[in-house]
Coordinates of C-alpha atoms in Angstrom, one line a residue:
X1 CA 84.5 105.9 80.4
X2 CA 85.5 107.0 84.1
X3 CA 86.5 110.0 84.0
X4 CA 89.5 109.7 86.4
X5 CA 91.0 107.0 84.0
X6 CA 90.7 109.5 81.3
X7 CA 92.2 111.8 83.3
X8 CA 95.7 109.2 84.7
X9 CA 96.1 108.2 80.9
X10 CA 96.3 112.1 79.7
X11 CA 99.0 112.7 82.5
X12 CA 100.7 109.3 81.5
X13 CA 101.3 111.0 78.1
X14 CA 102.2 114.4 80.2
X15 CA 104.8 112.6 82.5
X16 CA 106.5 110.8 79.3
X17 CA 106.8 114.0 77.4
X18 CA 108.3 115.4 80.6
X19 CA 110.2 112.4 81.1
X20 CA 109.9 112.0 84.7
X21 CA 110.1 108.0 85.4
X22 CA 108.5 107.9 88.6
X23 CA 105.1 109.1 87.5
X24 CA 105.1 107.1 84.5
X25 CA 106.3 103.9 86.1
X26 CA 103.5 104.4 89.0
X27 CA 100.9 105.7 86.1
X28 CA 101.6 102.9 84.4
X29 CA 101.0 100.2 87.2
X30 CA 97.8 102.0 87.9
X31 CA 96.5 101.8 84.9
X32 CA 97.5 98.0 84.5
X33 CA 95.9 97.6 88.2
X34 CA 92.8 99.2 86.6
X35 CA 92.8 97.4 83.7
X36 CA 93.0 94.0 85.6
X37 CA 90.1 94.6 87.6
X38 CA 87.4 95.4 84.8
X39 CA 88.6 92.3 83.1
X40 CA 88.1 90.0 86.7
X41 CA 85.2 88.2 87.1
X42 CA 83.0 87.2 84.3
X43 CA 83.1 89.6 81.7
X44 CA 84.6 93.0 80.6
X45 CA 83.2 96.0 82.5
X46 CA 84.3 99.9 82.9
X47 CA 85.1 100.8 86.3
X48 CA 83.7 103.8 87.4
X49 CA 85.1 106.6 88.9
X50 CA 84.4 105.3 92.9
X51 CA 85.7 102.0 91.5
X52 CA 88.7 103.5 90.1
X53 CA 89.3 105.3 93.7
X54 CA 88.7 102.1 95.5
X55 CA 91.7 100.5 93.3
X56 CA 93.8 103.4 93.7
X57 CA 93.4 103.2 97.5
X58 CA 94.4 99.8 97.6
X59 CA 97.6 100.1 95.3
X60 CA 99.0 103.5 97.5
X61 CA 97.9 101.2 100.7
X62 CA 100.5 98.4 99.3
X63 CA 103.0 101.0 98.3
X64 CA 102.7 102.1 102.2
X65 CA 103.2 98.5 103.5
X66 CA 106.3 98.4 100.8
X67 CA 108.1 101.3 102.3
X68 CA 107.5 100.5 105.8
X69 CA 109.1 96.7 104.6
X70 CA 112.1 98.3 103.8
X71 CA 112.9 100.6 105.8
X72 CA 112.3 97.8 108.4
X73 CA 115.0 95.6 106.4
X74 CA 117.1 99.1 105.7
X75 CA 116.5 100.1 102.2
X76 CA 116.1 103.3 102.3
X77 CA 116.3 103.7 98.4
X78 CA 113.5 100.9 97.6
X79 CA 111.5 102.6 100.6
X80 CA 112.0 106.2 99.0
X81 CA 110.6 104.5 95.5
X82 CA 107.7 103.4 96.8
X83 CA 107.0 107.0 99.2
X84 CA 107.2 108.6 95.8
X85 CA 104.8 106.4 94.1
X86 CA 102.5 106.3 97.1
X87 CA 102.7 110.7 96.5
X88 CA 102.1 110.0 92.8
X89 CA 98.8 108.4 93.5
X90 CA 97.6 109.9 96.2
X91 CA 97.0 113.3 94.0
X92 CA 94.6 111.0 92.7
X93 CA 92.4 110.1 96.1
X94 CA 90.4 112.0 97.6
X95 CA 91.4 114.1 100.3
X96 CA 92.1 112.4 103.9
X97 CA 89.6 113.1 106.5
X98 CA 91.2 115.4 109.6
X99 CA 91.4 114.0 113.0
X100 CA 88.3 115.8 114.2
X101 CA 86.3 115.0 111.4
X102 CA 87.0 111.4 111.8
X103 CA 85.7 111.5 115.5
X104 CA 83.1 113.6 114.4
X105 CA 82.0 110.9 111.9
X106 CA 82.3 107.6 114.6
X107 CA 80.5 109.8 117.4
X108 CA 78.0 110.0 114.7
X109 CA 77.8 106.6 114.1
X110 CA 78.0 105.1 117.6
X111 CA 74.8 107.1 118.7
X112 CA 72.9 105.7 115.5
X113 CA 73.9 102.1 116.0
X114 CA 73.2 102.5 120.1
X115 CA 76.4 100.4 120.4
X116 CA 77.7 100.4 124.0
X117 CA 81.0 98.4 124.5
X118 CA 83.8 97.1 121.6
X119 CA 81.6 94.1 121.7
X120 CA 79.8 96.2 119.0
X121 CA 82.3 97.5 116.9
X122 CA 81.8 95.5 113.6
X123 CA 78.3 97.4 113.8
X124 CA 79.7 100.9 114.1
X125 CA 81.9 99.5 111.6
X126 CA 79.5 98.5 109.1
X127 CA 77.8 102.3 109.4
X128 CA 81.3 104.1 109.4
X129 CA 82.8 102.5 106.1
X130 CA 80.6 103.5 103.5
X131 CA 81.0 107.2 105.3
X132 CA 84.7 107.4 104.7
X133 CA 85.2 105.3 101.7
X134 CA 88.7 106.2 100.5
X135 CA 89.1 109.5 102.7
X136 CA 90.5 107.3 105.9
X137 CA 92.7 104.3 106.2
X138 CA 90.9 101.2 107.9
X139 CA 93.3 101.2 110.3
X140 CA 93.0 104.5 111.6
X141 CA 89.0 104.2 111.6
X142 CA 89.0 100.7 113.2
X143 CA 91.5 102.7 116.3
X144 CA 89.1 105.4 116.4
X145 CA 85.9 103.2 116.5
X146 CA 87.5 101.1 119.2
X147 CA 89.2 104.5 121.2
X148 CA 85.5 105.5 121.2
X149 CA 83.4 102.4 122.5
X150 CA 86.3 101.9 125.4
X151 CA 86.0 105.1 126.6

């Protein structure tokens, strides 16, 4: 079993004893998220732990988009539930690459793909993703990769 599911179903039980409803409400709908995805597809499988990560990444990325939805609409409260959830999980990611690291990384990549323009982006792409998996947000490698090949 992945260790890191082990590890969100121990603190489940640790965040009911303590009572605190935000962790177990967001520990909760991780582990159902996780749950979901071994049993998708075909048969039953264990996720392991970079699997786990990847569907982790994906639920504090909605929760994100949630709060940025309302505070767009003004709700301040729903957008302050879904912060703390987002802070919940994300003491389960890894840790988020630094600005210079980032560059350091596409520079990297760029020079080994030879790409010249944005024209070739999806190919610096394709190099930088597997690189970062989980440590950056798409978003901010795609604007990096692009920031790079239009200089």
């Amino acid at each position: 079993m992945a260790e890191l599911k082990e590890r969100l179903r121990s603190d489940l039980t640790t965040a009911m004893k303590a009572r605190d409803e935000v962790r177990v409400a967001t520990l909760r709908m991780a582990l159902s998220a996780i749950n979901t995805e071994e049993v998708a597809g075909e048969s039953h499988r264990e996720l392991t732990d970079d699997e786990v990560v990847t569907v982790l990444g994906r639920e504090s990325k909605k929760r994100r988009e949630s709060a940025e939805a309302f505070d767009g609409a003004g709700r301040t409260e729903l957008a302050e539930r879904e912060r703390a959830e987002q802070a919940v999980l994300t003491d389960y990611l890894p840790a988020q690459l630094s600005d210079e690291e980032l560059t350091s990384l596409v520079a990297a990549a760029i020079d080994e793909t030879g790409a010249e323009g944005p024209r070739q982006m999806g190919q610096v792409m394709k190099v930088v993703q597997p690189r970062v998996a989980g440590r950056a947000d798409g978003r901010r490698v795609s604007g990096e990769v692009k920031r790079q090949l239009s200089s």
